[in-house]
């Protein structure tokens, strides 16, 4: 089984492996969470916006609600996920829309789906 590359088109960059891409964006989300910052501009913002919209288009999730211009920011939040019957606190991103609503966004899950679409078997 060969490693899946991931191309982030918003910055025209190819990560050599899925894990490399996931670690890179996970670090950004953790930094946003730890610093309690909201990301509204810059390359990381454009990357996260591209990842979120691409994921939504691939999975047909929230597509009817989504206009790229509606995304105004990303921030790190704490949520609880169920894994193996246990509830585990974890950090993830929140997408902030122009109407003030927010939605949880797991970059790991989105990048995994993008890698699968970019590297079909």
CSV table of N, CA, C and O in Angstrom, one decimal:
chain,number,residue,atom,x,y,z
A,1,UNK,N,0.8,-1.2,0.0
A,1,UNK,CA,0.0,0.0,0.0
A,1,UNK,C,0.9,1.2,0.0
A,1,UNK,O,1.7,1.4,0.9
A,2,UNK,N,0.7,2.1,-1.0
A,2,UNK,CA,1.6,3.3,-1.1
A,2,UNK,C,1.0,4.4,-0.3
A,2,UNK,O,-0.3,4.5,-0.1
A,3,UNK,N,1.8,5.3,0.1
A,3,UNK,CA,1.3,6.5,0.9
A,3,UNK,C,0.5,7.4,-0.1
A,3,UNK,O,0.9,7.5,-1.2
A,4,UNK,N,-0.5,8.0,0.5
A,4,UNK,CA,-1.3,8.9,-0.3
A,4,UNK,C,-0.8,10.3,-0.2
A,4,UNK,O,-0.5,10.8,0.9
A,5,UNK,N,-0.6,11.0,-1.3
A,5,UNK,CA,-0.2,12.4,-1.3
A,5,UNK,C,-1.4,13.2,-1.1
A,5,UNK,O,-2.5,12.8,-1.4
A,6,UNK,N,-1.3,14.4,-0.6
A,6,UNK,CA,-2.4,15.4,-0.5
A,6,UNK,C,-1.9,16.7,-1.1
A,6,UNK,O,-0.9,17.3,-0.7
A,7,UNK,N,-2.7,17.2,-2.1
A,7,UNK,CA,-2.4,18.4,-2.7
A,7,UNK,C,-3.4,19.5,-2.2
A,7,UNK,O,-4.6,19.3,-2.3
A,8,UNK,N,-2.8,20.5,-1.6
A,8,UNK,CA,-3.6,21.6,-1.1
A,8,UNK,C,-3.6,22.7,-2.2
A,8,UNK,O,-2.6,23.4,-2.3
A,9,UNK,N,-4.7,22.8,-2.9
A,9,UNK,CA,-4.7,23.6,-4.1
A,9,UNK,C,-4.6,25.1,-3.8
A,9,UNK,O,-4.2,25.9,-4.6
A,10,UNK,N,-5.1,25.5,-2.6
A,10,UNK,CA,-5.1,27.0,-2.3
A,10,UNK,C,-3.7,27.5,-2.2
A,10,UNK,O,-3.5,28.7,-2.4
A,11,UNK,N,-2.7,26.6,-1.9
A,11,UNK,CA,-1.3,27.1,-1.9
A,11,UNK,C,-0.4,26.3,-2.9
A,11,UNK,O,0.8,26.4,-2.8
A,12,UNK,N,-1.1,25.5,-3.7
A,12,UNK,CA,-0.3,24.7,-4.7
A,12,UNK,C,0.8,24.0,-4.1
A,12,UNK,O,2.0,24.0,-4.5
A,13,UNK,N,0.5,23.2,-3.0
A,13,UNK,CA,1.5,22.5,-2.3
A,13,UNK,C,1.1,21.0,-2.2
A,13,UNK,O,-0.1,20.7,-2.0
A,14,UNK,N,2.0,20.1,-2.3
A,14,UNK,CA,1.8,18.7,-2.2
A,14,UNK,C,2.5,18.2,-1.0
A,14,UNK,O,3.7,18.3,-0.8
A,15,UNK,N,1.7,17.6,0.0
A,15,UNK,CA,2.3,16.9,1.1
A,15,UNK,C,2.5,15.5,0.6
A,15,UNK,O,1.7,14.9,-0.1
A,16,UNK,N,3.7,14.9,1.0
A,16,UNK,CA,4.1,13.6,0.6
A,16,UNK,C,3.2,12.5,1.2
A,16,UNK,O,3.1,11.4,0.6
A,17,UNK,N,2.6,12.7,2.4
A,17,UNK,CA,1.8,11.7,3.0
A,17,UNK,C,0.6,12.4,3.6
A,17,UNK,O,0.6,13.6,3.9
A,18,UNK,N,-0.4,11.5,3.8
A,18,UNK,CA,-1.7,12.0,4.5
A,18,UNK,C,-1.3,12.5,5.9
A,18,UNK,O,-1.8,13.5,6.3
A,19,UNK,N,-0.5,11.7,6.6
A,19,UNK,CA,-0.2,12.0,8.0
A,19,UNK,C,0.6,13.4,8.1
A,19,UNK,O,0.3,14.2,9.0
A,20,UNK,N,1.4,13.6,7.1
A,20,UNK,CA,2.2,14.9,7.1
A,20,UNK,C,1.2,16.1,7.0
A,20,UNK,O,1.3,17.1,7.7
A,21,UNK,N,0.2,16.0,6.1
A,21,UNK,CA,-0.8,17.0,5.9
A,21,UNK,C,-1.6,17.2,7.2
A,21,UNK,O,-1.9,18.3,7.6
A,22,UNK,N,-2.1,16.0,7.8
A,22,UNK,CA,-2.9,16.1,9.0
A,22,UNK,C,-2.1,16.8,10.1
A,22,UNK,O,-2.7,17.6,10.8
A,23,UNK,N,-0.9,16.4,10.3
A,23,UNK,CA,-0.1,17.0,11.4
A,23,UNK,C,0.1,18.5,11.2
A,23,UNK,O,0.0,19.3,12.1
A,24,UNK,N,0.4,18.9,10.0
A,24,UNK,CA,0.6,20.3,9.7
A,24,UNK,C,-0.7,21.2,10.1
A,24,UNK,O,-0.6,22.2,10.8
A,25,UNK,N,-1.8,20.7,9.6
A,25,UNK,CA,-3.1,21.5,9.9
A,25,UNK,C,-3.6,21.3,11.3
A,25,UNK,O,-4.2,22.2,11.9
A,26,UNK,N,-3.3,20.2,11.9
A,26,UNK,CA,-3.6,19.9,13.3
A,26,UNK,C,-2.8,20.9,14.2
A,26,UNK,O,-3.4,21.5,15.2
A,27,UNK,N,-1.6,21.2,13.9
A,27,UNK,CA,-0.8,22.1,14.6
A,27,UNK,C,-1.3,23.5,14.5
A,27,UNK,O,-1.3,24.3,15.5
A,28,UNK,N,-1.9,23.9,13.4
A,28,UNK,CA,-2.5,25.2,13.2
A,28,UNK,C,-3.7,25.3,14.1
A,28,UNK,O,-3.9,26.3,14.8
A,29,UNK,N,-4.6,24.3,14.1
A,29,UNK,CA,-5.8,24.3,14.9
A,29,UNK,C,-5.4,24.4,16.4
A,29,UNK,O,-6.0,25.1,17.1
A,30,UNK,N,-4.5,23.6,16.8
A,30,UNK,CA,-4.0,23.6,18.2
A,30,UNK,C,-3.5,25.0,18.6
A,30,UNK,O,-3.8,25.5,19.7
A,31,UNK,N,-2.7,25.6,17.7
A,31,UNK,CA,-2.2,26.9,18.0
A,31,UNK,C,-3.4,28.0,18.2
A,31,UNK,O,-3.4,28.8,19.1
A,32,UNK,N,-4.4,27.9,17.3
A,32,UNK,CA,-5.5,28.8,17.4
A,32,UNK,C,-6.3,28.5,18.7
A,32,UNK,O,-6.7,29.5,19.4
A,33,UNK,N,-6.4,27.3,19.1
A,33,UNK,CA,-7.1,26.9,20.3
A,33,UNK,C,-6.3,27.5,21.6
A,33,UNK,O,-6.9,28.1,22.4
A,34,UNK,N,-5.0,27.1,21.6
A,34,UNK,CA,-4.2,27.5,22.8
A,34,UNK,C,-4.1,29.1,22.9
A,34,UNK,O,-4.1,29.6,24.0
A,35,UNK,N,-4.0,29.8,21.8
A,35,UNK,CA,-3.9,31.2,21.8
A,35,UNK,C,-5.2,31.9,21.8
A,35,UNK,O,-5.3,33.2,21.9
A,36,UNK,N,-6.3,31.2,21.7
A,36,UNK,CA,-7.7,31.7,21.7
A,36,UNK,C,-7.8,32.8,20.6
A,36,UNK,O,-8.3,33.9,20.8
A,37,UNK,N,-7.3,32.4,19.4
A,37,UNK,CA,-7.3,33.4,18.3
A,37,UNK,C,-8.3,32.9,17.2
A,37,UNK,O,-8.6,31.7,17.1
A,38,UNK,N,-8.8,33.9,16.4
A,38,UNK,CA,-9.6,33.6,15.3
A,38,UNK,C,-8.8,34.0,14.0
A,38,UNK,O,-8.3,35.1,13.9
A,39,UNK,N,-8.7,33.1,13.1
A,39,UNK,CA,-8.0,33.3,11.9
A,39,UNK,C,-8.9,33.8,10.8
A,39,UNK,O,-9.9,33.2,10.5
A,40,UNK,N,-8.6,35.0,10.3
A,40,UNK,CA,-9.5,35.6,9.3
A,40,UNK,C,-8.9,36.0,8.0
A,40,UNK,O,-9.6,36.4,7.0
A,41,UNK,N,-7.5,35.9,7.9
A,41,UNK,CA,-6.8,36.3,6.7
A,41,UNK,C,-5.6,35.4,6.6
A,41,UNK,O,-5.2,34.7,7.6
A,42,UNK,N,-4.9,35.5,5.5
A,42,UNK,CA,-3.6,34.9,5.3
A,42,UNK,C,-3.7,33.5,4.6
A,42,UNK,O,-4.8,33.0,4.3
A,43,UNK,N,-2.5,32.9,4.4
A,43,UNK,CA,-2.4,31.6,3.7
A,43,UNK,C,-3.1,30.5,4.5
A,43,UNK,O,-3.8,29.7,3.9
A,44,UNK,N,-2.9,30.4,5.8
A,44,UNK,CA,-3.5,29.4,6.6
A,44,UNK,C,-5.1,29.5,6.5
A,44,UNK,O,-5.7,28.5,6.4
A,45,UNK,N,-5.6,30.7,6.6
A,45,UNK,CA,-7.0,30.9,6.4
A,45,UNK,C,-7.5,30.4,5.1
A,45,UNK,O,-8.5,29.6,5.0
A,46,UNK,N,-6.8,30.7,4.0
A,46,UNK,CA,-7.2,30.3,2.6
A,46,UNK,C,-7.1,28.8,2.5
A,46,UNK,O,-7.9,28.1,1.9
A,47,UNK,N,-6.1,28.2,3.2
A,47,UNK,CA,-5.9,26.7,3.1
A,47,UNK,C,-7.1,26.0,3.8
A,47,UNK,O,-7.7,25.1,3.3
A,48,UNK,N,-7.4,26.5,5.1
A,48,UNK,CA,-8.5,25.9,5.8
A,48,UNK,C,-9.8,26.1,5.1
A,48,UNK,O,-10.7,25.2,5.1
A,49,UNK,N,-10.0,27.2,4.5
A,49,UNK,CA,-11.2,27.5,3.7
A,49,UNK,C,-11.3,26.5,2.5
A,49,UNK,O,-12.4,25.9,2.3
A,50,UNK,N,-10.2,26.3,1.8
A,50,UNK,CA,-10.2,25.4,0.7
A,50,UNK,C,-10.5,24.0,1.2
A,50,UNK,O,-11.2,23.2,0.5
A,51,UNK,N,-9.8,23.6,2.3
A,51,UNK,CA,-10.0,22.2,2.8
A,51,UNK,C,-11.5,22.0,3.2
A,51,UNK,O,-12.1,21.0,2.8
A,52,UNK,N,-12.1,23.0,3.9
A,52,UNK,CA,-13.5,22.8,4.3
A,52,UNK,C,-14.4,22.8,3.1
A,52,UNK,O,-15.3,21.9,3.0
A,53,UNK,N,-14.3,23.7,2.2
A,53,UNK,CA,-15.2,23.7,1.0
A,53,UNK,C,-15.0,22.5,0.1
A,53,UNK,O,-16.0,21.9,-0.3
A,54,UNK,N,-13.8,22.0,0.0
A,54,UNK,CA,-13.5,20.8,-0.9
A,54,UNK,C,-14.1,19.6,-0.2
A,54,UNK,O,-14.8,18.8,-0.8
A,55,UNK,N,-13.9,19.5,1.1
A,55,UNK,CA,-14.5,18.4,1.9
A,55,UNK,C,-16.0,18.4,1.8
A,55,UNK,O,-16.6,17.3,1.5
A,56,UNK,N,-16.6,19.5,1.9
A,56,UNK,CA,-18.1,19.6,1.8
A,56,UNK,C,-18.6,19.2,0.4
A,56,UNK,O,-19.6,18.5,0.3
A,57,UNK,N,-17.9,19.6,-0.6
A,57,UNK,CA,-18.3,19.3,-2.0
A,57,UNK,C,-18.1,17.8,-2.2
A,57,UNK,O,-18.9,17.2,-2.9
A,58,UNK,N,-17.0,17.2,-1.7
A,58,UNK,CA,-16.8,15.7,-1.9
A,58,UNK,C,-17.9,14.9,-1.1
A,58,UNK,O,-18.3,13.9,-1.6
A,59,UNK,N,-18.2,15.3,0.1
A,59,UNK,CA,-19.1,14.5,0.9
A,59,UNK,C,-20.6,15.0,0.7
A,59,UNK,O,-21.5,14.4,1.3
A,60,UNK,N,-20.8,16.1,0.0
A,60,UNK,CA,-22.1,16.6,-0.2
A,60,UNK,C,-22.7,17.1,1.1
A,60,UNK,O,-23.9,17.2,1.3
A,61,UNK,N,-21.9,17.4,2.0
A,61,UNK,CA,-22.3,17.9,3.4
A,61,UNK,C,-22.3,19.4,3.4
A,61,UNK,O,-21.3,20.0,3.0
A,62,UNK,N,-23.4,19.9,3.8
A,62,UNK,CA,-23.6,21.4,4.0
A,62,UNK,C,-23.4,22.2,2.7
A,62,UNK,O,-23.3,23.4,2.7
A,63,UNK,N,-23.4,21.5,1.5
A,63,UNK,CA,-23.2,22.2,0.2
A,63,UNK,C,-24.3,23.2,0.0
A,63,UNK,O,-24.0,24.3,-0.5
A,64,UNK,N,-25.5,22.9,0.3
A,64,UNK,CA,-26.6,23.8,0.1
A,64,UNK,C,-26.5,25.1,0.9
A,64,UNK,O,-27.0,26.1,0.5
A,65,UNK,N,-25.8,25.0,2.0
A,65,UNK,CA,-25.7,26.1,2.9
A,65,UNK,C,-24.4,26.9,2.6
A,65,UNK,O,-24.3,28.1,3.1
A,66,UNK,N,-23.5,26.3,1.8
A,66,UNK,CA,-22.2,26.9,1.7
A,66,UNK,C,-22.0,27.7,0.5
A,66,UNK,O,-22.2,27.3,-0.6
A,67,UNK,N,-21.5,29.0,0.8
A,67,UNK,CA,-21.0,29.8,-0.3
A,67,UNK,C,-19.6,30.2,0.3
A,67,UNK,O,-19.5,30.6,1.5
A,68,UNK,N,-18.6,30.1,-0.5
A,68,UNK,CA,-17.2,30.3,0.0
A,68,UNK,C,-17.1,31.7,0.7
A,68,UNK,O,-16.4,31.8,1.6
A,69,UNK,N,-17.8,32.6,0.1
A,69,UNK,CA,-17.7,34.0,0.7
A,69,UNK,C,-18.3,34.1,2.1
A,69,UNK,O,-18.1,35.0,2.8
A,70,UNK,N,-19.1,33.1,2.4
A,70,UNK,CA,-19.8,33.1,3.7
A,70,UNK,C,-18.8,32.8,4.9
A,70,UNK,O,-19.1,33.0,6.0
A,71,UNK,N,-17.7,32.2,4.6
A,71,UNK,CA,-16.7,31.8,5.6
A,71,UNK,C,-15.8,33.0,5.9
A,71,UNK,O,-15.2,33.5,5.1
A,72,UNK,N,-15.9,33.4,7.2
A,72,UNK,CA,-15.2,34.6,7.6
A,72,UNK,C,-14.1,34.3,8.6
A,72,UNK,O,-13.2,35.2,8.8
A,73,UNK,N,-14.0,33.1,9.1
A,73,UNK,CA,-12.9,32.8,10.0
A,73,UNK,C,-12.9,31.4,10.5
A,73,UNK,O,-13.8,30.6,10.2
A,74,UNK,N,-11.8,31.0,11.2
A,74,UNK,CA,-11.7,29.7,11.8
A,74,UNK,C,-11.1,30.0,13.2
A,74,UNK,O,-10.3,30.9,13.4
A,75,UNK,N,-11.5,29.2,14.2
A,75,UNK,CA,-10.9,29.2,15.5
A,75,UNK,C,-10.8,27.8,16.0
A,75,UNK,O,-11.4,26.9,15.5
A,76,UNK,N,-10.0,27.7,17.0
A,76,UNK,CA,-9.8,26.4,17.7
A,76,UNK,C,-10.8,26.3,18.8
A,76,UNK,O,-11.0,27.2,19.6
A,77,UNK,N,-11.5,25.1,18.9
A,77,UNK,CA,-12.5,24.9,20.0
A,77,UNK,C,-12.2,23.5,20.6
A,77,UNK,O,-11.5,22.7,20.1
A,78,UNK,N,-12.8,23.3,21.8
A,78,UNK,CA,-12.7,22.0,22.4
A,78,UNK,C,-14.1,21.4,22.3
A,78,UNK,O,-15.1,22.0,22.5
A,79,UNK,N,-14.1,20.1,22.0
A,79,UNK,CA,-15.3,19.3,21.8
A,79,UNK,C,-15.1,18.0,22.4
A,79,UNK,O,-14.0,17.6,22.8
A,80,UNK,N,-16.1,17.2,22.5
A,80,UNK,CA,-16.0,15.8,23.0
A,80,UNK,C,-16.3,14.8,21.9
A,80,UNK,O,-17.4,15.0,21.2
A,81,UNK,N,-15.5,13.9,21.6
A,81,UNK,CA,-15.7,12.8,20.6
A,81,UNK,C,-15.8,11.5,21.3
A,81,UNK,O,-15.1,11.2,22.3
A,82,UNK,N,-16.7,10.6,20.7
A,82,UNK,CA,-16.7,9.3,21.3
A,82,UNK,C,-15.8,8.4,20.5
A,82,UNK,O,-15.9,8.3,19.3
A,83,UNK,N,-14.9,7.7,21.2
A,83,UNK,CA,-14.0,6.8,20.6
A,83,UNK,C,-13.9,5.5,21.4
A,83,UNK,O,-13.6,5.6,22.6
A,84,UNK,N,-14.3,4.4,20.8
A,84,UNK,CA,-14.3,3.1,21.5
A,84,UNK,C,-15.1,3.1,22.8
A,84,UNK,O,-14.7,2.5,23.8
A,85,UNK,N,-16.2,3.8,22.8
A,85,UNK,CA,-17.1,3.8,23.9
A,85,UNK,C,-16.8,4.8,25.0
A,85,UNK,O,-17.5,5.0,26.0
A,86,UNK,N,-15.7,5.5,24.8
A,86,UNK,CA,-15.3,6.6,25.7
A,86,UNK,C,-15.5,8.0,25.1
A,86,UNK,O,-15.3,8.1,23.9
A,87,UNK,N,-15.8,8.9,26.0
A,87,UNK,CA,-15.9,10.3,25.5
A,87,UNK,C,-14.6,11.0,25.8
A,87,UNK,O,-14.2,11.1,27.0
A,88,UNK,N,-13.9,11.5,24.7
A,88,UNK,CA,-12.6,12.1,24.9
A,88,UNK,C,-12.6,13.5,24.4
A,88,UNK,O,-13.0,13.8,23.3
A,89,UNK,N,-12.2,14.4,25.3
A,89,UNK,CA,-12.1,15.8,24.9
A,89,UNK,C,-11.0,16.0,23.8
A,89,UNK,O,-10.0,15.4,23.9
A,90,UNK,N,-11.3,16.8,22.9
A,90,UNK,CA,-10.3,17.0,21.8
A,90,UNK,C,-10.5,18.4,21.2
A,90,UNK,O,-11.6,19.0,21.3
A,91,UNK,N,-9.4,18.9,20.6
A,91,UNK,CA,-9.5,20.2,20.0
A,91,UNK,C,-9.8,20.0,18.5
A,91,UNK,O,-9.3,19.0,17.9
A,92,UNK,N,-10.6,20.9,18.0
A,92,UNK,CA,-10.9,20.9,16.5
A,92,UNK,C,-11.1,22.3,16.1
A,92,UNK,O,-11.0,23.2,16.9
A,93,UNK,N,-11.3,22.5,14.8
A,93,UNK,CA,-11.6,23.9,14.3
A,93,UNK,C,-13.0,24.2,14.4
A,93,UNK,O,-13.9,23.2,14.3
A,94,UNK,N,-13.4,25.4,14.4
A,94,UNK,CA,-14.8,25.8,14.1
A,94,UNK,C,-14.7,26.8,12.9
A,94,UNK,O,-13.9,27.7,12.9
A,95,UNK,N,-15.6,26.5,12.0
A,95,UNK,CA,-15.8,27.4,10.8
A,95,UNK,C,-16.7,28.5,11.3
A,95,UNK,O,-17.8,28.2,11.9
A,96,UNK,N,-16.4,29.8,11.0
A,96,UNK,CA,-17.2,30.9,11.4
A,96,UNK,C,-17.8,31.5,10.1
A,96,UNK,O,-17.1,31.8,9.2
A,97,UNK,N,-19.1,31.5,10.1
A,97,UNK,CA,-19.8,32.0,8.9
A,97,UNK,C,-20.2,33.5,9.1
A,97,UNK,O,-20.3,34.0,10.2
A,98,UNK,N,-20.5,34.2,8.0
A,98,UNK,CA,-20.7,35.6,8.0
A,98,UNK,C,-22.0,36.0,8.8
A,98,UNK,O,-22.1,37.1,9.3
A,99,UNK,N,-22.9,35.0,9.0
A,99,UNK,CA,-24.1,35.3,9.8
A,99,UNK,C,-23.9,35.0,11.3
A,99,UNK,O,-24.8,35.1,12.1
A,100,UNK,N,-22.6,34.7,11.7
A,100,UNK,CA,-22.2,34.5,13.1
A,100,UNK,C,-22.3,33.1,13.6
A,100,UNK,O,-21.9,32.8,14.7
A,101,UNK,N,-22.9,32.2,12.7
A,101,UNK,CA,-23.0,30.8,13.1
A,101,UNK,C,-21.6,30.1,13.0
A,101,UNK,O,-20.8,30.6,12.3
A,102,UNK,N,-21.5,29.0,13.8
A,102,UNK,CA,-20.2,28.3,13.8
A,102,UNK,C,-20.5,26.8,13.6
A,102,UNK,O,-21.6,26.4,14.0
A,103,UNK,N,-19.6,26.1,13.1
A,103,UNK,CA,-19.7,24.6,12.9
A,103,UNK,C,-18.4,24.0,13.2
A,103,UNK,O,-17.4,24.4,12.7
A,104,UNK,N,-18.4,22.8,13.9
A,104,UNK,CA,-17.2,22.0,14.1
A,104,UNK,C,-16.6,21.6,12.8
A,104,UNK,O,-17.4,21.2,11.9
A,105,UNK,N,-15.3,21.5,12.8
A,105,UNK,CA,-14.6,21.1,11.5
A,105,UNK,C,-13.4,20.4,11.9
A,105,UNK,O,-12.5,20.9,12.6
A,106,UNK,N,-13.4,19.1,11.6
A,106,UNK,CA,-12.2,18.2,11.9
A,106,UNK,C,-11.3,18.1,10.7
A,106,UNK,O,-11.6,17.5,9.7
A,107,UNK,N,-10.2,18.8,10.8
A,107,UNK,CA,-9.3,18.8,9.6
A,107,UNK,C,-8.7,17.4,9.3
A,107,UNK,O,-8.6,17.1,8.1
A,108,UNK,N,-8.5,16.6,10.3
A,108,UNK,CA,-8.0,15.2,10.0
A,108,UNK,C,-9.0,14.5,9.1
A,108,UNK,O,-8.6,13.9,8.1
A,109,UNK,N,-10.2,14.5,9.5
A,109,UNK,CA,-11.3,13.8,8.7
A,109,UNK,C,-11.4,14.4,7.3
A,109,UNK,O,-11.5,13.7,6.3
A,110,UNK,N,-11.4,15.7,7.2
A,110,UNK,CA,-11.5,16.4,5.9
A,110,UNK,C,-10.3,16.0,5.0
A,110,UNK,O,-10.5,15.7,3.8
A,111,UNK,N,-9.1,16.1,5.5
A,111,UNK,CA,-7.9,15.8,4.7
A,111,UNK,C,-7.9,14.4,4.3
A,111,UNK,O,-7.5,14.1,3.2
A,112,UNK,N,-8.3,13.5,5.2
A,112,UNK,CA,-8.4,12.1,4.8
A,112,UNK,C,-9.3,11.8,3.6
A,112,UNK,O,-9.0,11.1,2.7
A,113,UNK,N,-10.5,12.5,3.6
A,113,UNK,CA,-11.4,12.4,2.5
A,113,UNK,C,-10.8,13.0,1.2
A,113,UNK,O,-11.0,12.4,0.1
A,114,UNK,N,-10.2,14.1,1.3
A,114,UNK,CA,-9.5,14.8,0.2
A,114,UNK,C,-8.5,13.9,-0.4
A,114,UNK,O,-8.4,13.7,-1.6
A,115,UNK,N,-7.7,13.3,0.5
A,115,UNK,CA,-6.6,12.3,0.0
A,115,UNK,C,-7.2,11.1,-0.8
A,115,UNK,O,-6.7,10.7,-1.8
A,116,UNK,N,-8.3,10.6,-0.2
A,116,UNK,CA,-9.0,9.5,-0.9
A,116,UNK,C,-9.5,9.9,-2.3
A,116,UNK,O,-9.4,9.1,-3.2
A,117,UNK,N,-10.0,11.1,-2.4
A,117,UNK,CA,-10.6,11.6,-3.7
A,117,UNK,C,-9.4,11.8,-4.7
A,117,UNK,O,-9.6,11.6,-5.8
A,118,UNK,N,-8.3,12.4,-4.1
A,118,UNK,CA,-7.2,12.7,-5.0
A,118,UNK,C,-6.4,11.5,-5.4
A,118,UNK,O,-5.7,11.5,-6.4
A,119,UNK,N,-6.5,10.4,-4.7
A,119,UNK,CA,-5.8,9.1,-4.9
A,119,UNK,C,-6.7,7.9,-5.0
A,119,UNK,O,-6.6,7.0,-4.2
A,120,UNK,N,-7.6,7.9,-6.0
A,120,UNK,CA,-8.5,6.8,-6.0
A,120,UNK,C,-7.7,5.5,-6.3
A,120,UNK,O,-6.7,5.5,-7.0
A,121,UNK,N,-8.3,4.4,-5.8
A,121,UNK,CA,-7.6,3.1,-6.0
A,121,UNK,C,-7.9,2.5,-7.4
A,121,UNK,O,-8.9,2.7,-7.9
